[in-house]
Structure formats: C-alpha cells, structure tokens
Short mmCIF file of C-alpha atoms (C1' of nucleotides) in Angstrom, two decimals:
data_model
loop_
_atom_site.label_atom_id
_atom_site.label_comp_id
_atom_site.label_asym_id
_atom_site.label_seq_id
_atom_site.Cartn_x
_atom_site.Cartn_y
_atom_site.Cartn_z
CA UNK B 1 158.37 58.10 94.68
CA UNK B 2 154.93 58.62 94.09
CA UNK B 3 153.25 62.22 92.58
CA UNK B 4 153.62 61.47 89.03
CA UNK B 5 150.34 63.11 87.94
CA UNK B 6 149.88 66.33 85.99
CA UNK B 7 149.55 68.69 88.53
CA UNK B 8 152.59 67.45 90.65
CA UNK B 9 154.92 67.88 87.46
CA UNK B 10 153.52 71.74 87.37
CA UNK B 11 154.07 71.98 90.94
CA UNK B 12 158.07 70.80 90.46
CA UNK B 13 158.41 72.91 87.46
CA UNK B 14 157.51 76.22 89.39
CA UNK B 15 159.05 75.03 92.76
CA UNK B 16 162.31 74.47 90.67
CA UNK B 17 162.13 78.05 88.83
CA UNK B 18 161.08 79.33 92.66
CA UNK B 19 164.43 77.82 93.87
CA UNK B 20 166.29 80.11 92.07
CA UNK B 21 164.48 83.21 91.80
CA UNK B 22 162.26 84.88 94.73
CA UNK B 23 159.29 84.87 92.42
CA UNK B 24 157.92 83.26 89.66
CA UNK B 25 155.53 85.39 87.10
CA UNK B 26 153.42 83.01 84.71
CA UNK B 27 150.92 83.28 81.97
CA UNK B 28 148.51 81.08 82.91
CA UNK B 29 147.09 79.79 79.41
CA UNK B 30 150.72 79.82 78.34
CA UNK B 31 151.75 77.25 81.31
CA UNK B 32 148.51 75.27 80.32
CA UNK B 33 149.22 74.85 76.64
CA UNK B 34 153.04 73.78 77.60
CA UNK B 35 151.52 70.98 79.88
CA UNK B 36 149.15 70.39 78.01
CA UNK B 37 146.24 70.74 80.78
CA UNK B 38 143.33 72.85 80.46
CA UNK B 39 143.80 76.69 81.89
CA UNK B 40 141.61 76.20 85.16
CA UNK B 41 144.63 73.48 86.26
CA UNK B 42 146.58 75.71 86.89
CA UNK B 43 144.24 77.73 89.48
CA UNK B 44 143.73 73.88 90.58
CA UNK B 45 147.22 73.37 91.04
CA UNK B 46 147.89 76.56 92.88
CA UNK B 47 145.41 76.64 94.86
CA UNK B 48 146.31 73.14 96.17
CA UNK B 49 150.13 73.23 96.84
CA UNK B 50 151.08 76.73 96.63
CA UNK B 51 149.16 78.13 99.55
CA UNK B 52 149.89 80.64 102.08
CA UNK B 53 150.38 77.47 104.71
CA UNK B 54 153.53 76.46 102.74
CA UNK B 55 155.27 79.89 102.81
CA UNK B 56 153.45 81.12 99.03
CA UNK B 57 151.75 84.54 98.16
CA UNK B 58 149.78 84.75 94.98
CA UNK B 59 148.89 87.75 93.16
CA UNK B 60 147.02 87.62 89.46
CA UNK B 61 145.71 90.44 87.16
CA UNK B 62 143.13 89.90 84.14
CA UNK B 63 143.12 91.39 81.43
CA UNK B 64 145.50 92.28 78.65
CA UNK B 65 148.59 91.81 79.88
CA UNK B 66 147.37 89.51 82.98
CA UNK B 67 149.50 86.94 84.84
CA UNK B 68 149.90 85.17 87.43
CA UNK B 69 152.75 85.43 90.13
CA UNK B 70 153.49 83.25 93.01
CA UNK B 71 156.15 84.47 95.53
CA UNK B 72 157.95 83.14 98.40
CA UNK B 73 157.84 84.14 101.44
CA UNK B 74 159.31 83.48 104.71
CA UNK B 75 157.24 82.38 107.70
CA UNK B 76 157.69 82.89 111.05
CA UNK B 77 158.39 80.87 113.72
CA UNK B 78 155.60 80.92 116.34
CA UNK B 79 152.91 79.78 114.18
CA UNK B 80 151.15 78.24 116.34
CA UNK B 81 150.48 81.25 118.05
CA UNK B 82 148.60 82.51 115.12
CA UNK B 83 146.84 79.46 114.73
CA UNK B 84 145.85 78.95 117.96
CA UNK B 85 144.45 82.81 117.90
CA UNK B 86 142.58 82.28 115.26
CA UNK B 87 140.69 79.31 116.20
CA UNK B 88 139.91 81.37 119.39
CA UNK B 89 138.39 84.29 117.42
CA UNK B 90 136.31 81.65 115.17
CA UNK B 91 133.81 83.49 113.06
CA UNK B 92 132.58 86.36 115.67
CA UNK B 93 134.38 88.37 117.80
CA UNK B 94 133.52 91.42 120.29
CA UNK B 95 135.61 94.58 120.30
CA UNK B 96 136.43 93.96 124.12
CA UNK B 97 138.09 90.46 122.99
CA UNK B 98 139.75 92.03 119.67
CA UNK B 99 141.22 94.76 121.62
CA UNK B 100 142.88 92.40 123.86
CA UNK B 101 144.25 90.23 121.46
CA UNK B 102 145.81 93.16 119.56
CA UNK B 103 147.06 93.90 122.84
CA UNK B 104 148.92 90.35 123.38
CA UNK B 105 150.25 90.79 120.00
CA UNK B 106 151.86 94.05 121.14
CA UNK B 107 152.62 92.86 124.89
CA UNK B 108 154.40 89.90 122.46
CA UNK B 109 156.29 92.12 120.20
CA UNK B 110 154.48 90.82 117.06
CA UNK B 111 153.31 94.39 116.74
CA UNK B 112 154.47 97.55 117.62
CA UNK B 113 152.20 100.57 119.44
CA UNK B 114 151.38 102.34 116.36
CA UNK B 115 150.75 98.79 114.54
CA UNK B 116 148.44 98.01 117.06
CA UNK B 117 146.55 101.78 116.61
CA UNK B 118 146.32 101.48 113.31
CA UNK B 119 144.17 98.00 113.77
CA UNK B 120 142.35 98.76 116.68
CA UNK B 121 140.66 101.72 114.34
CA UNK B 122 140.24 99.17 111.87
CA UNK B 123 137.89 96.83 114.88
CA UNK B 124 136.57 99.64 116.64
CA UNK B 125 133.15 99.80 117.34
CA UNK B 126 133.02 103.02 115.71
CA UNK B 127 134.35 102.42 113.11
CA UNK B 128 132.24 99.14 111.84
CA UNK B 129 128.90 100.71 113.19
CA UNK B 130 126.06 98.57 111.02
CA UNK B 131 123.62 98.89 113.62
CA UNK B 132 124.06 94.84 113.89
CA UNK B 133 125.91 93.36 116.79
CA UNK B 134 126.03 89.80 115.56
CA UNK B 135 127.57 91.74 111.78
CA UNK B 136 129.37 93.91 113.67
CA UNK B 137 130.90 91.08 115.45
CA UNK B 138 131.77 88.69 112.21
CA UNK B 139 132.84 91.57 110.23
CA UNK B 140 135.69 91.99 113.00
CA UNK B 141 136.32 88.25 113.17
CA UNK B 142 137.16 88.27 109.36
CA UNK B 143 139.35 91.36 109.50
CA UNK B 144 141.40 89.86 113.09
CA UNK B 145 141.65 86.20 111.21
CA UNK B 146 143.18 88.48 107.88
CA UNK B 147 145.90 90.02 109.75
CA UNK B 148 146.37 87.00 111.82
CA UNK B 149 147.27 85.37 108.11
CA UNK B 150 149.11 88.38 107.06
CA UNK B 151 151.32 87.85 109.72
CA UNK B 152 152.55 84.57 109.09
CA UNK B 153 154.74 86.11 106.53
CA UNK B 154 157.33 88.70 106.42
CA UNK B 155 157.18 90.55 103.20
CA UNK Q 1 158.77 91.66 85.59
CA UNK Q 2 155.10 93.12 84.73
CA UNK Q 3 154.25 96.07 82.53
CA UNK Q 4 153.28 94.24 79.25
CA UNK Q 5 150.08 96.23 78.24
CA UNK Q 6 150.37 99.17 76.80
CA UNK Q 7 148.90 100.80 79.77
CA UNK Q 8 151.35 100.19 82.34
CA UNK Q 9 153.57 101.38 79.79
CA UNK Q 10 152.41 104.93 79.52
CA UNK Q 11 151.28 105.10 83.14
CA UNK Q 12 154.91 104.30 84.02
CA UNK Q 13 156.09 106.95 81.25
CA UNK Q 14 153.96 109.70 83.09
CA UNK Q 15 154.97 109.07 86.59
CA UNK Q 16 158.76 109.03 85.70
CA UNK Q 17 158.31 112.27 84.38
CA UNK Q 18 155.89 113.20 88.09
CA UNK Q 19 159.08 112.05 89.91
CA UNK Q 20 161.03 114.91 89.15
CA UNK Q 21 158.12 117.66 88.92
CA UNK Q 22 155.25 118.30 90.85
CA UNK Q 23 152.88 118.06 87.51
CA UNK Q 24 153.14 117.09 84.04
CA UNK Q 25 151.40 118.47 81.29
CA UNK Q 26 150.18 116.77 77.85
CA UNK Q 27 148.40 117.02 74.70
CA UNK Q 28 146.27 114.06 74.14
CA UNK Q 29 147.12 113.26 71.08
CA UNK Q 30 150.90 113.64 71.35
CA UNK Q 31 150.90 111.02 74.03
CA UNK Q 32 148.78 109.10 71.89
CA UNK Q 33 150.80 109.31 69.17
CA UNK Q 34 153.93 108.21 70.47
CA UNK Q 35 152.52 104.80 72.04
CA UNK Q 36 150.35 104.45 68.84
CA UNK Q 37 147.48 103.87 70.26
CA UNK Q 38 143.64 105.75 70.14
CA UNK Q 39 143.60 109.15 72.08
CA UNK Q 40 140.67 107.81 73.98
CA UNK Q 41 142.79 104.95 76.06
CA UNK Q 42 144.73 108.29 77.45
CA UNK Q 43 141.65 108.65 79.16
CA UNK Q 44 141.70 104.98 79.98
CA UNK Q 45 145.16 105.49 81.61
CA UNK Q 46 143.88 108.40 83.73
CA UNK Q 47 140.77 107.04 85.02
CA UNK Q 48 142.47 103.73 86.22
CA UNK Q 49 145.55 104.81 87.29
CA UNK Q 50 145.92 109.04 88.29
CA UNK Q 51 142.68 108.76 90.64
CA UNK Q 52 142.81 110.77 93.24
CA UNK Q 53 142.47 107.05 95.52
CA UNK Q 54 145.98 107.11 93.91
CA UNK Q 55 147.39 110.75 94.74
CA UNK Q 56 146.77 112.63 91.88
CA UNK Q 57 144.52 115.30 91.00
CA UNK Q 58 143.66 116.03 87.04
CA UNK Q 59 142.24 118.85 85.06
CA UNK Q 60 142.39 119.65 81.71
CA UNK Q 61 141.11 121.61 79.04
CA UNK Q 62 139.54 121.30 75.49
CA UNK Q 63 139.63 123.00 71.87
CA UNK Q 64 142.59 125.03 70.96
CA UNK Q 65 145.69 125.04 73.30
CA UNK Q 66 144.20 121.78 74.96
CA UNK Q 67 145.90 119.86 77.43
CA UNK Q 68 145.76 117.04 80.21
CA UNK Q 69 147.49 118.06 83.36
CA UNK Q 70 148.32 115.66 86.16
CA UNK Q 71 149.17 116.75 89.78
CA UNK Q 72 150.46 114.55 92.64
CA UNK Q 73 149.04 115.61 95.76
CA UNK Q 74 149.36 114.12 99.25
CA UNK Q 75 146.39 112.99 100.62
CA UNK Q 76 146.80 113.69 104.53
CA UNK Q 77 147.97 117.00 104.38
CA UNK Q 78 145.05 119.05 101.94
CA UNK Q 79 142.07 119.16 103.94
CA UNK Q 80 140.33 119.83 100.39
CA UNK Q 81 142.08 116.52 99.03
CA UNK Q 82 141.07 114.17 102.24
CA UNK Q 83 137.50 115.23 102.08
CA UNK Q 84 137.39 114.50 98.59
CA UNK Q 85 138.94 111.12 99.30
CA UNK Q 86 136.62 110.27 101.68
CA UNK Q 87 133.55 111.48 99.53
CA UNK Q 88 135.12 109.15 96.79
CA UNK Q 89 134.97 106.47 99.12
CA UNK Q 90 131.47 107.22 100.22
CA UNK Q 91 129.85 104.19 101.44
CA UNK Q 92 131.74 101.79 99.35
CA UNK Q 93 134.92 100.83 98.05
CA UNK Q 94 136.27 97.84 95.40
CA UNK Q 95 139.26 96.12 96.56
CA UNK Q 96 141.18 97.94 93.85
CA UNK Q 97 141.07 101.33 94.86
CA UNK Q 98 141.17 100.60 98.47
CA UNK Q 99 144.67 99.30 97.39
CA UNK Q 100 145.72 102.35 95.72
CA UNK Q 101 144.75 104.53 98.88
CA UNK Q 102 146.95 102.99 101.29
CA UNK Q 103 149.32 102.66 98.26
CA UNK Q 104 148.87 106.22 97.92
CA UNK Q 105 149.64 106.85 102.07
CA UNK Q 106 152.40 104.78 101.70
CA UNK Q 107 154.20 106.56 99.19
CA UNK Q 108 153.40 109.45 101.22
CA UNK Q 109 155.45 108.49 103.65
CA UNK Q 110 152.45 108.29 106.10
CA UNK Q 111 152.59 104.12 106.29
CA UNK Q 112 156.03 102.55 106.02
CA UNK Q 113 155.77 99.08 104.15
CA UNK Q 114 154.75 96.85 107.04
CA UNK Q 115 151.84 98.78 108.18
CA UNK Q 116 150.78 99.44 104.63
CA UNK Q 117 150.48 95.59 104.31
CA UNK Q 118 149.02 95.13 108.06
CA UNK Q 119 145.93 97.63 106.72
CA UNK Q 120 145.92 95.74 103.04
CA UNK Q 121 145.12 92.58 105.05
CA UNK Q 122 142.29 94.18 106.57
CA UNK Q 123 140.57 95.24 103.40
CA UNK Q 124 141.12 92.00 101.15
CA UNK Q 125 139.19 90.37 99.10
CA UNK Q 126 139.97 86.98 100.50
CA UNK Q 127 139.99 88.42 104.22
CA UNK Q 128 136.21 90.20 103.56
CA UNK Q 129 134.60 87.20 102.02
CA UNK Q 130 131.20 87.31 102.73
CA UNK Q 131 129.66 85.40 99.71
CA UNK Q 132 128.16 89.24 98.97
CA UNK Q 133 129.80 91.66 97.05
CA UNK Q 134 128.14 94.73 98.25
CA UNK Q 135 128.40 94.28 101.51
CA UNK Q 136 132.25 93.53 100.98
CA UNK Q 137 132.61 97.12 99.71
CA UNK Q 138 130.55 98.86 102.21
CA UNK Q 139 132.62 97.00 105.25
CA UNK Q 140 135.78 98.42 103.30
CA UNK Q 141 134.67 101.47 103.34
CA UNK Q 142 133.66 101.70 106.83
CA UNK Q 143 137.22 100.42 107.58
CA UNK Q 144 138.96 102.86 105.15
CA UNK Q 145 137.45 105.69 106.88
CA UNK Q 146 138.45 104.67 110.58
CA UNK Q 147 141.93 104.46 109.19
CA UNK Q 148 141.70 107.78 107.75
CA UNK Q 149 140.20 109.51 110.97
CA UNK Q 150 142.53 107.59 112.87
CA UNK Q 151 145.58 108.89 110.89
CA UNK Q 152 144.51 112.51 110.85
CA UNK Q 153 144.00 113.03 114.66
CA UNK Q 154 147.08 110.51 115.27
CA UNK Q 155 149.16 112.82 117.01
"C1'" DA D 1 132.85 50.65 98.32
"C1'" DA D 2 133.92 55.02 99.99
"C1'" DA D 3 136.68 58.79 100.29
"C1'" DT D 4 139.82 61.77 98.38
"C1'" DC D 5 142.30 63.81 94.73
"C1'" DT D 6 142.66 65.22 89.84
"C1'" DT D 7 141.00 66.78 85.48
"C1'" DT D 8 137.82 69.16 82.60
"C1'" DG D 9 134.97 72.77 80.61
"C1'" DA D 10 131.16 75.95 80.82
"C1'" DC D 11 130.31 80.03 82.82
"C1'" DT D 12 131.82 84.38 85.22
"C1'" DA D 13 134.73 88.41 86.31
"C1'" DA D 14 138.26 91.75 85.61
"C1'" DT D 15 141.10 94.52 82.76
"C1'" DA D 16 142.56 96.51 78.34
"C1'" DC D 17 141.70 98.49 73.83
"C1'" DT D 18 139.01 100.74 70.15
"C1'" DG D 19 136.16 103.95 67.64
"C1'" DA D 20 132.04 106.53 66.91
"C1'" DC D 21 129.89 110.16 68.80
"C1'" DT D 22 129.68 114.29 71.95
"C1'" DA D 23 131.31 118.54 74.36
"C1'" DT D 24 134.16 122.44 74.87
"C1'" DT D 25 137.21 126.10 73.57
"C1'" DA D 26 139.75 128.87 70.21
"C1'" DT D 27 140.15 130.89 65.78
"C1'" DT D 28 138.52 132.63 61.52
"C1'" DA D 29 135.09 134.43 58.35
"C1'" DT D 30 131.09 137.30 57.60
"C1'" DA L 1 129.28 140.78 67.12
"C1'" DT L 2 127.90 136.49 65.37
"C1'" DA L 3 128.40 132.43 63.00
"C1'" DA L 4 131.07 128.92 61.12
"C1'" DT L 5 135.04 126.11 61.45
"C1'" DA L 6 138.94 123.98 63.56
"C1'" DA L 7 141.13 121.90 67.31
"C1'" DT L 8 141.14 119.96 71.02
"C1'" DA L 9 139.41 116.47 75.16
"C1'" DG L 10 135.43 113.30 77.17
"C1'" DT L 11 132.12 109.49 77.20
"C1'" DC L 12 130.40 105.19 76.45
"C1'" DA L 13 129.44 100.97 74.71
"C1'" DG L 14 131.29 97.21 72.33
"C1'" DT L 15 135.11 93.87 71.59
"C1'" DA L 16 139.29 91.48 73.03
"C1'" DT L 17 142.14 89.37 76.33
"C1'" DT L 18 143.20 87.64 80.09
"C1'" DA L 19 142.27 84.89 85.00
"C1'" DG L 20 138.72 82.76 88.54
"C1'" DT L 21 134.92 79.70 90.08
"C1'" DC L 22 132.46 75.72 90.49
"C1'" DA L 23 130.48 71.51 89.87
"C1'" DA L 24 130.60 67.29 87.47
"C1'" DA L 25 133.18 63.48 85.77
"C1'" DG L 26 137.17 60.55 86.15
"C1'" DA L 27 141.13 58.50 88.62
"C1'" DT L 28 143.44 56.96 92.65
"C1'" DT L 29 143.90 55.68 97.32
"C1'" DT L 30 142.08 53.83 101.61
#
DNA sequence: AAATCTTTGACTAATACTGACTATTATTAT
DNA sequence: ATAATAATAGTCAGTATTAGTCAAAGATTT
C-alpha cells in the first residue's frame, strides 16, 4: 500500500467525489490551499493520473469565475484499434491514406456516412491547401490522430 | 455547476429571454442596473458571447430612445449571415470562437451532438499543437471553412 | 548512481471587470 | 434653423482574477 505522497491523496480525493457524481468541478487555488500544495500541483496532478488514457476529460476556464472540471467518461472497447491507427498515421499523412482510414472506420461502424463526410472535408486536399505537401501532410496527421482520441470516448 | 461571474449570469438572463422570442431588446443601463455592475461590461457580454460565431446578430442605437437589440439567426440558412461568418473567420480563427461556430450549428440543428464533437476534435487546441500559435489559427480556419462549404452543398 | 517521479515557483495566458473618455442621436433653447 | 444640452451606447486601456507552462530542485525507486 504504497502512494502516500501529496499528489496521490489529491488523486483519491477527486476519484472518490468522481465515484459518486459524473463530474467533478474544482477551483484550483481553492484545492491547493486545502492540501496545502502550491496551485501548479494540481495541473501536475491532473495531468499525470487523470488523462484521457484512463477514461478522464478535462475542461478549465481562466478568469473570474474560472475552474477546473474533470469528467468521466466511458471508453470503448476496441482500443486498440485506435491505437494501432494512430501509430500508423505517425506525424504525416497523405489524403489518399486518410481517406481510407476514414473509410475503415465507416466500413467498421465506428462512423457513420455523414460522420465520415463531415471529416473527409476536414482532410481534404482542398480544404488544407498551404501550398506545402510535407504541412499539408502533418497538418492532416494531427487532425486524424485528434479524432482518433476523440473517439475513445463516448460523450 | 458553472455560471459564477457575473457574466455568465447576464448572458444566461438574455438568452432565456431569446428562447421564447426571436430578439430581445434593452437599454444599457437598465440591464446594467439590475446586475449592478458598469454599463460598459454590457458591452463585454455582447462582444464575448452574442457574436455572430455564436448565432446572433446585434445592432443598436445611441442618444435618446437608445437601445441594444440582439437577434438569433441561423447561420446555414442566410446567405448574408454565412458570408459574414466566413469573412469573420477570414484566415484565422482562436480555438474559442471556432467552438462557438459549431456550437452555434449545433444548436441549429445542423450537427447533432456526436458530430458536433467529431468536428471540435478537429479544431483543438491540444489536437493542432504546432508549438506556433498563428499557424494553429490559420489551419483552423482552413478547416472551418471546408466544413462550412461542405455543409452548404451537402445535399 | 541513474532514472523516474514529485514538488515548487517564476513567468505566461486567458478571462472578467471597471471607469474615463468618445461618439451618436434626440430634445430643448435661442 | 442652429446651437446647446441631455441621453443614450461604444471603445479602450488598465486592473483583477483566475488557470497553464516549464524548468529546476528535491525525493524516491530501480
């Protein structure tokens, strides 16, 4: 029984409020001051156990009124897919090889025909015309790999 | 859960009041007035939160007989109101009010919730992360607008 | 000893709020 | 008519209030 540090204590705390409720809402400098950490521990802390791999979403606003809110979500089952897709697509893709994997998404019922329309405007070549190839082609690796991570979750 | 600042609080005020009627009409200082705070944060309201990224349009008048009028408009079906949107949009777009366009489409009843969140995914901060700020926008952009065409010559 | 994880704080970024000053329109006085 | 005054809304820059980043220092594990 390890994990007696700081940071795992904050971690319990909002895993045990997240048990009962679907989200949790914080202040962050008001969570700080309770444990007594400094306010960037709390970024530290989420950033480190309440990620979107373990089944969290985490929204913030600054400002007056700001906060923090972590949310759970439910993840799917075939993962690996995902994964597996991703590491494929690495950090440049061409619009021949997006298109395709859209299309294995759809021929795999992890997105329906308009779904797929909608993204494939998002990839097109028309649409992300830099005249760069090599831009062209990370700029539609990033957007694949964000919808790839999107869809680990339903909402 | 959210809706601390003051902000919220009015914006919230004014929509309620845009869910039953196709406008609403104010006096600056009225509004002001009744959420105590300076007329100029009205203003503040408007320009963060009745954009026309957001599906409104606003005009209003000075001296005498003055008023702030607020119009929700859908932003597929005006010609007049999508060309503006894209000109808004220009070359560039923050996160933020890429957000409250699809929010905006969504409420429409143009995206239903899943493909609303397939298309946020695309546009993210954390999903365009280039270490470069402007060319985050400008890549938004470029993918805002292929949505946009996409969506108007759908069918 | 090295590697990894945790803690800290200085700096940055985003959002909200305020008030002095400006601009516009309507009304009243001359 | 024209000018002065009143009654509105708009702008902008400064301050306040939050959260985020990052790298260095410290602690723990391997």
């Amino acid at each position: 029984m390890q994990g007696q540090n700081i940071s795992d204590i904050i971690e319990k705390y909002l895993k045990q409020i997240l048990a009962d409720s679907e989200e949790v809402e914080i202040r962050r400098s008001e969570i700080a001051d309770q444990f007594d950490v400094v306010p960037s521990q709390i970024n530290y802390v989420i950033k480190t156990r309440f990620t979107i791999q373990n089944g969290y979403v985490v929204e913030s606003k600054r400002g007056g009124g700001g906060y923090i809110r972590i949310e759970k979500v439910k993840l799917l089952d075939d993962i690996d897919v995902l994964d597996s897709l991703i590491q494929v697509i690495g950090d440049s893709v061409s619009e021949r090889d997006a298109i395709s994997i859209i299309g294995s998404l759809y021929e795999d019922d992890v997105l329906n025909k308009r779904e797929a329309g909608l993204l494939a405007s998002t990839i097109a070549k028309s649409t992300l015309d830099f005249g760069e190839r090599r831009l062209e082609d990370q700029v539609r690796a990033k957007i694949l790999v964000g919808v790839l991570n999107h869809l680990r979750y339903e909402d």
